[in-house]
Amino acid sequence: MRQTLSTDFKAQWEEASGSPLRLHDPARAYAGINLEAVAEPADGAALSRVLQVLDEHQAPAAILGSGSRSWLGNPLRPTRIGVSTLRLSGIDEFDEADGVVRVGVGTTLDKLAEKTARSGWWLPIDSPGRGGTVGGALATALCGPRRRGFGPVRDAVLGLDTVLADGAQVRCGARVVKNVTGYDMAKLYVGSLGTLGVMERAWLRLRAAPETALVLQASLEGAVLADALAVARRATTRAITVIDESLISVGAPRLGRPPALGKRHRLVAEFAGDGPAVNQDANWLTDELGAEPAPADSIESLRDLQTFQFPIGVRVRFHTRPSQGEQARTLLERGGARCLICPEPSVLTAWFEAGLDEGEDPWWLDQVFAVIDEVRAHAEAEAIIEALPEWAQGRRDAFGGSPVLGLMRELKERFDPNGILNPGRFVGRL
Amino acid sequence: MRSRNRTSSGSTRDGWIDALRKIVGPDACLTSQAELYAYACDGLTLDPHQPEVVVLPQSTEEVAEVVRACRAAGRAFLPRGAGTGLSGGAHPLNDAVVISCARMNQILNLDPRDRLAIVQPGVVNADLSVAARSEGLFYAPDPSSQQACTIGGNVAENSGGPHTLKYGTTTNHILALELVLPDGSVVQLGSATGGATGYDLLGACVGSEGTTGIVTEITVRLEPLPEAVETLLVIFDGVPDACRLVGRIIRGGLVPAALEVVDRRTVEAVEASVYRAGLPQEAGAVLILELDGPACALPAQIEHIRALADEAGAQEIRVAADETERTRFWRARKGAFGAMGRLAPDLYVHDAVVPRGRLPEILEEICAIGDRYRLKLSNVFHAGDGNLHPNISFDRRDPDELERVIAAGREILEVCVAAGGVLTGEHGVGTEKRDYMGMLFGPDDLEAMKKLRATFDPEGVCNPGKIIPSTRACLESNPKARGYDRVPFT
Amino acid sequence: MASSKSDALANFPESLYEGTLDCVHCGLCLTHCPTYRVTGRESSSPRGRIYMMRGVAEGDLPFDQTIADELHLCLGCRACESACPSGVEYGSLLEAGRAAAAEAGLRPGVRHRLEGLALRHVLPAPRRLRAFTTFLDWAQRLKLDSWLTAVWPRGLRRAWSLLPPVPPRAARRPLPQFTPAEGPRRGCVALHEGCLMPELFGAVNRATVRVLSRNGYDVVVPQGQRCCGALLAHAGDLDSARSLARQNVKAFTSDASFDMVLSNSAGCGAALRETHHWLPEDGAALSSRVRDVCEWLDEVGLRAPLGHLPLRVAYDDPCHLVHAQQVAAAPRRLLEKIPGLELLQHRDAEACCGAAGTYGLLQPEMSAPILEAKIQSLAEVEPEVVATGNPGCLLQIRSGAEERDLPFRVLHPIELIDAAHHAAS
C-alpha cells in the first residue's frame, strides 16, 4: 500500500488545488494512519478545489483539525492525504448586540471563548478535553459537564458554510436565531465527523454570561443518581456530574480533597444565573448533601477527566433515559467499570482498566464487551466506544451501529459518492 | 380553484380508492366533492388545490398501508394535521392523497420521571401541556395556533411561538420520531435518551414540511413549569422604541421567556374581538414581556427591566396582577392573527427574521414599504427572536390591491435578506415562499437540500411541490404561478 | 359544474356570502367544535362548513346533500364563536345556510322532517303543546311507554328516553301575570317564560319568579309572548321564527314599565338577544333589553339572605349562555355566594353536552359520544348537584346520568338560589 508521494505530485497538486500541500517525512500519524501529505486550504474556494481534485481522483482523505478529539470514531481506512482545516480560521464578525459570531472552523475554541467572554458572552460549546478547534467540536458534537446548561452542540449552530465532496460550496442557516427557511441541513453536518462535507465557517449563537456562578462538591453514597437527578433539576444547574472517587486521583487530581470515608462517589455541580437564585440552589445543596465549594477550575478538570485514558483500557460513553441511569451505573460498577455520570440528560462515561500485563488479552476484552452489551440491553442505552487498547482497535463499530443504517448509507452515498471524506470513521464504518 | 365533477359515492370509478377505503374503513375515506373542498388549503387560502381523496387513518399500520397503496397506484400523498399552517405546506399539489392525522390524537405515554411524552401526531399542542400540567410539566413550543394545531404539524414545520426565545423551537424538544417512509416502511429516528448514534436524521426531518415521510409517533421532551411567572406590558409611543428596549434587554444578558411587540393597529383589532384583554389602544406599541424562573430572582429582573424601559422612553409599565390577567394577555397576543380578519376580507401574514440589533431600522423600512404601496400593514411579532410578522390586510377581489400586496411582500423579504435575515422563522416555506428561495440560496445550496430529500423520498412522492423551487428559472415572483389571480369577481 | 356563479349566488343570500368572508381560515375553531372532535373531518368543522358555503357562493361547488347534511350535523353550540378571533357570526351563518339548503330543496332525513312538523305545529302553539304533555303524562302513568317504545326504532326510543316525567298538573299551571316585589321595590322585570319551560320546568319558572320578587323586583309575564323561535331558526325555518319574533317584539316592547326582559333558558335568551338578526328594522328594541336571569341577578346583586346549602355543585355552561351570550362568570359568582356550597371545577365545562335543542333526538349517533364525554368529566368530580341553565341541557344531562346510574341531581342554578333563600327564611 505504501507508496511515497513524489515532489512532482506536490507541484501538480498545488497547481490544481491552489492550496499548499505539506509533505510529511516521516509520515504523520493520525487516528492510526500514517499520512504523507496534508493540504492546508486557507479559504472556502481553496478547500473546494482541494476536494474537487480528491474527488476526481477518488482519493480518500482524512479531514483534520487540531487532532484533539481524533480519538472519537472508527479507524480511518488507508489514506495518504489529509485535509487540514486549521487555516480556515479567524473571527469574521462578532455581533455583540445580538450575541452571535461568525467564525472559521479552524479557530481554536479557547481563542473564541476568550474573545466573546470579554464582551460578556459565553461560547456555549463545552467539548470534553482541552484545546481543539471549533470545527472539531462541531464535527464530534461531544458534550462536556455543562451539557445540562448549554444543551447539545447542534443548538449553538445557526448557520454553516460547508464544502461538499464534489467541491460545491453550500450554505445553510444564517446569522439569525430562528430560521426554518428550507431543510435544516446544519443538523446533518454537525456530529458527522466530516463524512458528509467539510465545514468551513459557522454562525454560532452565544449565551449571556451569568451574573453569578458557583461550583460545589459533595460526597454521595447509595443510590447516587436519585440525589444527582434532584440537583440536576434545580433551576440554575448548569453543570452536574457524579464521579467515582477512584478516578479523581488518577484523572482529575486538581479537584483536590480526599474522598470521604465510605463514600464512593463525588458530586460536582455548577450553578449559574441571577445571584439570588444561584445562592438559593447552592444553599439547598449545602443543606441537603453537605456540599462545599469546589476549586475554581473544577469544570476544566472534569472536561480533562472525560478524555482521561488508562494505559490499557476501554472508555465507553452511554446515553440512557434519566430513569435508567442508576441501572446502568449498577451494571457497570458490577462489571468492574468506574463511572463519570451526568444525570440529565443522562450520559455515563465508563472506564475499564486492564491488568498491568501489556500483552493482548482478548478474554478481558470480551468480558468488557459483554458488560457493554448488558448495559445496552437492560438500561436501553446507546453506547459509543471512545477508546480501546491499541491491539483492539477496530474490533467493533465504535458507534454500535444504528437501526437506520440503511438510510445513513443512502445519505452518505448521495453526499460523498466516491467515499473521499474521512472514509471508515463514522457509524457503520461509513 | 379547480373543481372536478365527481360522483360522491366514488364506488368503483377507481379501484385504488376502494383499496384505501378497505384499509381505513368507509367512514375514514372522504371522496365527496364538498368534503374534499374543505381540505383544499390550510391557513394560507391563496392557491388552493382540491385533493381527490382524504383518508383518516388511526394507526401506524394503517398509515403504512395507505402509503403502500398510494405507491401501488402511482399517487403522491401528504400528511395533514389541523391545517393551521400559514405557508401552504398542507396544500395537496400533484393530486396528492391527503393523509389526515386528526384521528391519531392519543397521548400514548406521559412519563414524569424522564420528563417526556409519546404522542400520536394528531394530538393538539395545547392539550399536551394541559395533560402534563398535573405532573408539574409543560410542552414548551407554543405557536399562536396552539389551541388547534397538532404536534405532528409542529414537527413538520419546526414551529416556534412566543416562548421559543428562552425555550427553543420544536426541534429542540423532539427526542424521537416514528416515521412511515415514502416506500411504506416504518423507521424510528432519534432516541428517548437523546443520544442516538449516527447522522442526525431526526434533526433533518423536523421542519422538513412533511416531505420525508409521514410521522406517526413523536417522543417529546417536557419542561418543568417555572416556579414563578411575571408578565409585563411595556407601553411605547412607537414600534421602533419598543424594539430598542428589546435590543437593550438582549445585550444586557437577560433572557426573558418571551418578548413580543404588538402595534397599534393590531391592538385595535384584538380589542374588538373575543380575545380583548384591555390592552391600551392609544399606545403606539405594546411590548409583552414575560419573565419566568425561581421566584426569588424575578423582583430584581423586573427592576432591571423598569430601569431599561425608562431609558428607552416607555410610557408606562403594567405588571399582570394575576394568572387570569396573564392568560388574557396571552390569549390576546395569540388571537392577534385571526383578529386581523376584522380589518379586511383577506390577510397576508408574513414571516421573516432579521438580526435583533437591526429591528428598529428594518421596521421603519417595512412600514415605509406599506405606505408606499398604500397598504394596511400591521406588525405583531416575536421581537426577542427578531422574528417579524408584518400583516397586510387586503381584499383579494381588488386586483390592483392584490398586485401591490405581492410586490410589497417581496420587497419586505428583500429588505430582511439584505440585513442578514431569512425568509421564514416559523411558518415554513411551503408553496408560499418556495419561489423566493433563490433570494437566499444558490443552486448548489438547493441541490444539497434535494440530496437530503431524495435520501428519504427518491421519487418525490411525499408532499410534492414544497420547499424547493421547481425550476431554477422560476425565481421570479409570478402572481399567476402563485394562484393569486384565481379569485372570484375580478 | 352544476351551477354557474350567478345561479349559485341567486340561491345564496348575499349577506351569507359576505359573512363567510369574515373567516380568515385560521382554524382556531377546530378543536372547539364537538362534531370535529368526534369525526376528525374538517368538513364537519366550523371552518369547513363556512368554506364550503363560500365555495357554493363563489360557484366552485354545487350545493349538494353532503353540505346540507354537514350543516344539519352541526350542534349549533357556537363554541366556535368563543374561539373565533375574526368575529365570524357563525350562528347566523348556520341558520342562513340551513334556510338556503331548505330553499334549494335539499331535504333532510325523515327524522328532520318529523322535527319540522313538531316544531312548526306544536311548540309555538301552547294548546297543542299542553295536549301533548297531557298525553305524555298519561302515557307515563299507564306505563304505556315501556311496551310502546319496544317496537320503535332505536333513535326514537332514545328520544323518548330523554323525556322527563311530566310534572304534576299543579306545577304546570300558568304563572301569575304580575308578582309584586317583596320588601323595598328595586324595579320591575318581565319574564319570558318559554314554550317548554312551563310544561316541563314549571318549577324553575316559579323559582325564578320567587327569587326575583324576593330580591325586590316586580315580575310581569306579558300576555301575547310566544316561543322564541330558536329551534325553528336552527332547523332552517327562518320565516316561522321571524313571525314568532315579531309577536315577541310586540309583547315585550309595547309596555315600557319594566327595566329588562329576563330569560331563564339559555337557548331562548340567546334567540331573543339576537332578534335584530332576524328583524333588522325593529328587532333591536327587544334584543337590547334581554338578559339572562343569572346575569341580571349578578349585575344588580342578591339582596335576600342566603341560607346554608351544604352541597357539592358542578356548574356546566349551556352553550347558548357561554358562547352565544358570553355569560360564564355570573352564574358561578351567584352560586359561590351560597354558604356551604362547594363549587367544583370539571374539565370542559364549556363544551356542549350534545343536547343542542332537538339535536339529541335527531342525531343520536353524534349526540351520544358528546354526552358521554360530558358525563365522564362530571363524574370525575363527584358532584351532588349539576347546575345548568337551559332546559335541553337539563334533560340531556339527566338522561346521561340516569343511563350510568350516577347519583347526582341536575338543577337550574336559580333553583339552588331559591333553595338557599328558603333555607334562610
Tab-separated table of C-alpha atoms in Angstrom, chain B residues 111 429 457:
chain	number	residue	atom	x	y	z
B	111	ASP	CA	-43.578	9.946	31.757
B	429	VAL	CA	-41.541	27.668	3.022
B	457	ASP	CA	-38.074	10.126	-0.923
